[in-house]
Amino acid sequence: TSKSRTSSKQNHRIKKSSATVRNSASCKVSRKSSSLGFLKSALVAVICMMILIGSYMAIETVCFSPEVNAEECLSELKYKVVEIQYGDTLWSIAKENMNPGFYDINEYIAEIKECNQLCSDQITRGCSLLIPYYESTAITKASIQ
């Protein structure tokens, strides 16, 4: 009977150790499958973000691009001289003189600074600035023919 108890204990240990091996193997499998699930979810999220960003850029290009009037054509870049008044800033002068052909006020201010060889935004009352602009000309049927 002592042999049967020993062999039953050994059988129990073998069953227990094989169960432990199965459990640890299933843990590895479940970890693998959960990490694959995470990777799939992350990939889907990245693809969705790319689609959203692409859609936004396409909509912005179509909806917010400057409209071109078929009746007007922009001629070459011209310049005018503006005398700086008390309280004027580059921003206020740019805002007042910006016309189609220039789409971003910051770029327009940079253009004014470049034309006048300004290193800073500081301007002085009584001085003059060279202001670039595009003159629009109407397209007539006679000019097309």
Coordinates of C-alpha atoms in Angstrom, one line a residue:
T1 CA 0.0 0.0 0.0
S2 CA 2.9 2.3 0.6
K3 CA 4.0 1.7 -3.0
S4 CA 0.5 2.5 -4.2
R5 CA 0.5 5.7 -2.2
T6 CA 4.0 6.7 -3.5
S7 CA 2.9 6.0 -7.1
S8 CA -0.4 7.8 -6.7
K9 CA 1.6 10.8 -5.2
Q10 CA 3.9 10.6 -8.2
N11 CA 1.0 10.4 -10.6
H12 CA -0.6 13.4 -8.9
R13 CA 2.7 15.4 -9.2
I14 CA 3.0 14.5 -12.9
K15 CA -0.6 15.5 -13.5
K16 CA 0.0 18.7 -11.5
S17 CA 3.2 19.6 -13.4
S18 CA 1.7 18.8 -16.8
A19 CA -1.2 21.1 -15.8
T20 CA 1.3 23.8 -14.9
V21 CA 3.0 23.4 -18.3
R22 CA -0.3 23.6 -20.1
N23 CA -1.3 26.7 -18.1
S24 CA 2.0 28.4 -18.8
A25 CA 1.7 27.5 -22.4
S26 CA -1.8 28.9 -22.6
C27 CA -0.6 32.1 -20.9
K28 CA 2.1 32.5 -23.6
V29 CA -0.5 31.9 -26.3
S30 CA -2.9 34.4 -24.7
R31 CA -0.1 37.0 -24.3
K32 CA 0.8 36.5 -28.0
S33 CA -2.8 36.8 -29.1
S34 CA -3.4 39.9 -26.9
S35 CA -0.3 41.6 -28.3
L36 CA -1.4 40.7 -31.8
G37 CA -4.8 42.2 -31.0
F38 CA -3.1 45.4 -29.7
L39 CA -1.0 45.6 -32.9
K40 CA -4.1 45.2 -35.1
S41 CA -5.9 47.9 -33.1
A42 CA -2.9 50.2 -33.3
L43 CA -2.6 49.7 -37.1
V44 CA -6.4 50.4 -37.6
A45 CA -6.0 53.5 -35.5
V46 CA -3.1 54.8 -37.6
I47 CA -4.9 54.1 -40.8
C48 CA -8.0 55.9 -39.6
M49 CA -5.9 58.9 -38.5
M50 CA -4.2 59.0 -42.0
I51 CA -7.6 58.9 -43.7
L52 CA -8.9 61.7 -41.4
I53 CA -5.8 63.9 -42.0
G54 CA -6.0 63.3 -45.8
S55 CA -9.7 64.1 -45.9
Y56 CA -9.2 67.3 -43.9
M57 CA -6.4 68.4 -46.2
A58 CA -8.5 67.7 -49.3
I59 CA -11.5 69.5 -47.9
E60 CA -9.4 72.5 -46.8
T61 CA -7.8 72.7 -50.3
V62 CA -11.2 72.6 -52.0
C63 CA -13.3 74.7 -49.6
F64 CA -10.8 77.2 -48.4
S65 CA -8.7 77.9 -51.4
P66 CA -9.0 81.4 -52.7
E67 CA -11.7 81.8 -55.3
V68 CA -10.7 83.0 -58.7
N69 CA -13.2 85.4 -60.3
A70 CA -13.4 84.5 -64.0
E71 CA -13.9 88.2 -64.8
E72 CA -10.7 89.3 -63.2
C73 CA -7.1 88.6 -64.1
L74 CA -4.2 89.6 -61.9
S75 CA -1.5 91.5 -63.7
E76 CA 2.1 91.7 -62.7
L77 CA 3.3 92.9 -59.3
K78 CA 3.3 96.7 -58.9
Y79 CA 4.4 99.0 -56.1
K80 CA 3.0 102.1 -54.5
V81 CA 4.5 104.5 -51.9
V82 CA 2.7 104.9 -48.6
E83 CA 3.7 107.5 -46.0
I84 CA 3.7 106.2 -42.4
Q85 CA 1.2 108.0 -40.2
Y86 CA 1.0 108.2 -36.4
G87 CA -0.2 104.8 -35.0
D88 CA 0.6 102.8 -38.2
T89 CA 2.1 99.4 -37.8
L90 CA 3.2 97.0 -40.5
W91 CA 0.2 94.9 -39.7
S92 CA -2.3 97.8 -40.1
I93 CA -0.6 98.9 -43.4
A94 CA -0.5 95.3 -44.7
K95 CA -4.2 94.8 -43.7
E96 CA -5.2 98.0 -45.5
N97 CA -3.3 97.3 -48.7
M98 CA -3.4 93.5 -49.1
N99 CA -5.3 92.4 -52.1
P100 CA -5.9 89.2 -54.2
G101 CA -2.6 87.8 -55.1
F102 CA -1.4 87.8 -51.5
Y103 CA -3.2 85.2 -49.3
D104 CA -1.4 85.3 -46.0
I105 CA -0.9 88.5 -44.1
N106 CA 2.3 87.3 -42.4
E107 CA 3.8 86.5 -45.8
Y108 CA 2.6 89.9 -47.1
I109 CA 4.3 91.7 -44.2
A110 CA 7.5 89.7 -44.9
E111 CA 7.3 90.9 -48.5
I112 CA 6.9 94.5 -47.4
K113 CA 9.9 94.2 -45.1
E114 CA 12.0 92.7 -47.9
C115 CA 11.0 95.4 -50.4
N116 CA 12.0 98.1 -47.8
Q117 CA 15.0 96.3 -46.5
L118 CA 13.6 96.3 -42.9
C119 CA 15.2 94.1 -40.3
S120 CA 12.5 94.5 -37.7
D121 CA 8.8 95.4 -37.5
Q122 CA 9.6 98.9 -36.2
I123 CA 8.5 101.8 -38.6
T124 CA 8.8 105.5 -38.1
R125 CA 6.1 108.1 -38.7
G126 CA 6.8 110.4 -41.6
C127 CA 8.9 107.8 -43.5
S128 CA 7.6 106.1 -46.6
L129 CA 7.2 102.4 -47.4
L130 CA 7.2 100.7 -50.8
I131 CA 4.0 98.6 -50.8
P132 CA 3.7 95.7 -53.3
Y133 CA 0.3 94.9 -54.8
Y134 CA -1.4 93.2 -57.8
E135 CA -3.5 95.3 -60.0
S136 CA -6.6 93.4 -61.3
T137 CA -7.7 93.9 -64.8
A138 CA -11.1 93.0 -66.2
I139 CA -11.2 90.4 -69.0
T140 CA -13.5 91.5 -71.8
K141 CA -14.7 89.5 -74.7
A142 CA -12.9 91.8 -77.1
S143 CA -9.5 91.1 -75.4
I144 CA -10.1 87.3 -75.8
Q145 CA -10.8 87.6 -79.5

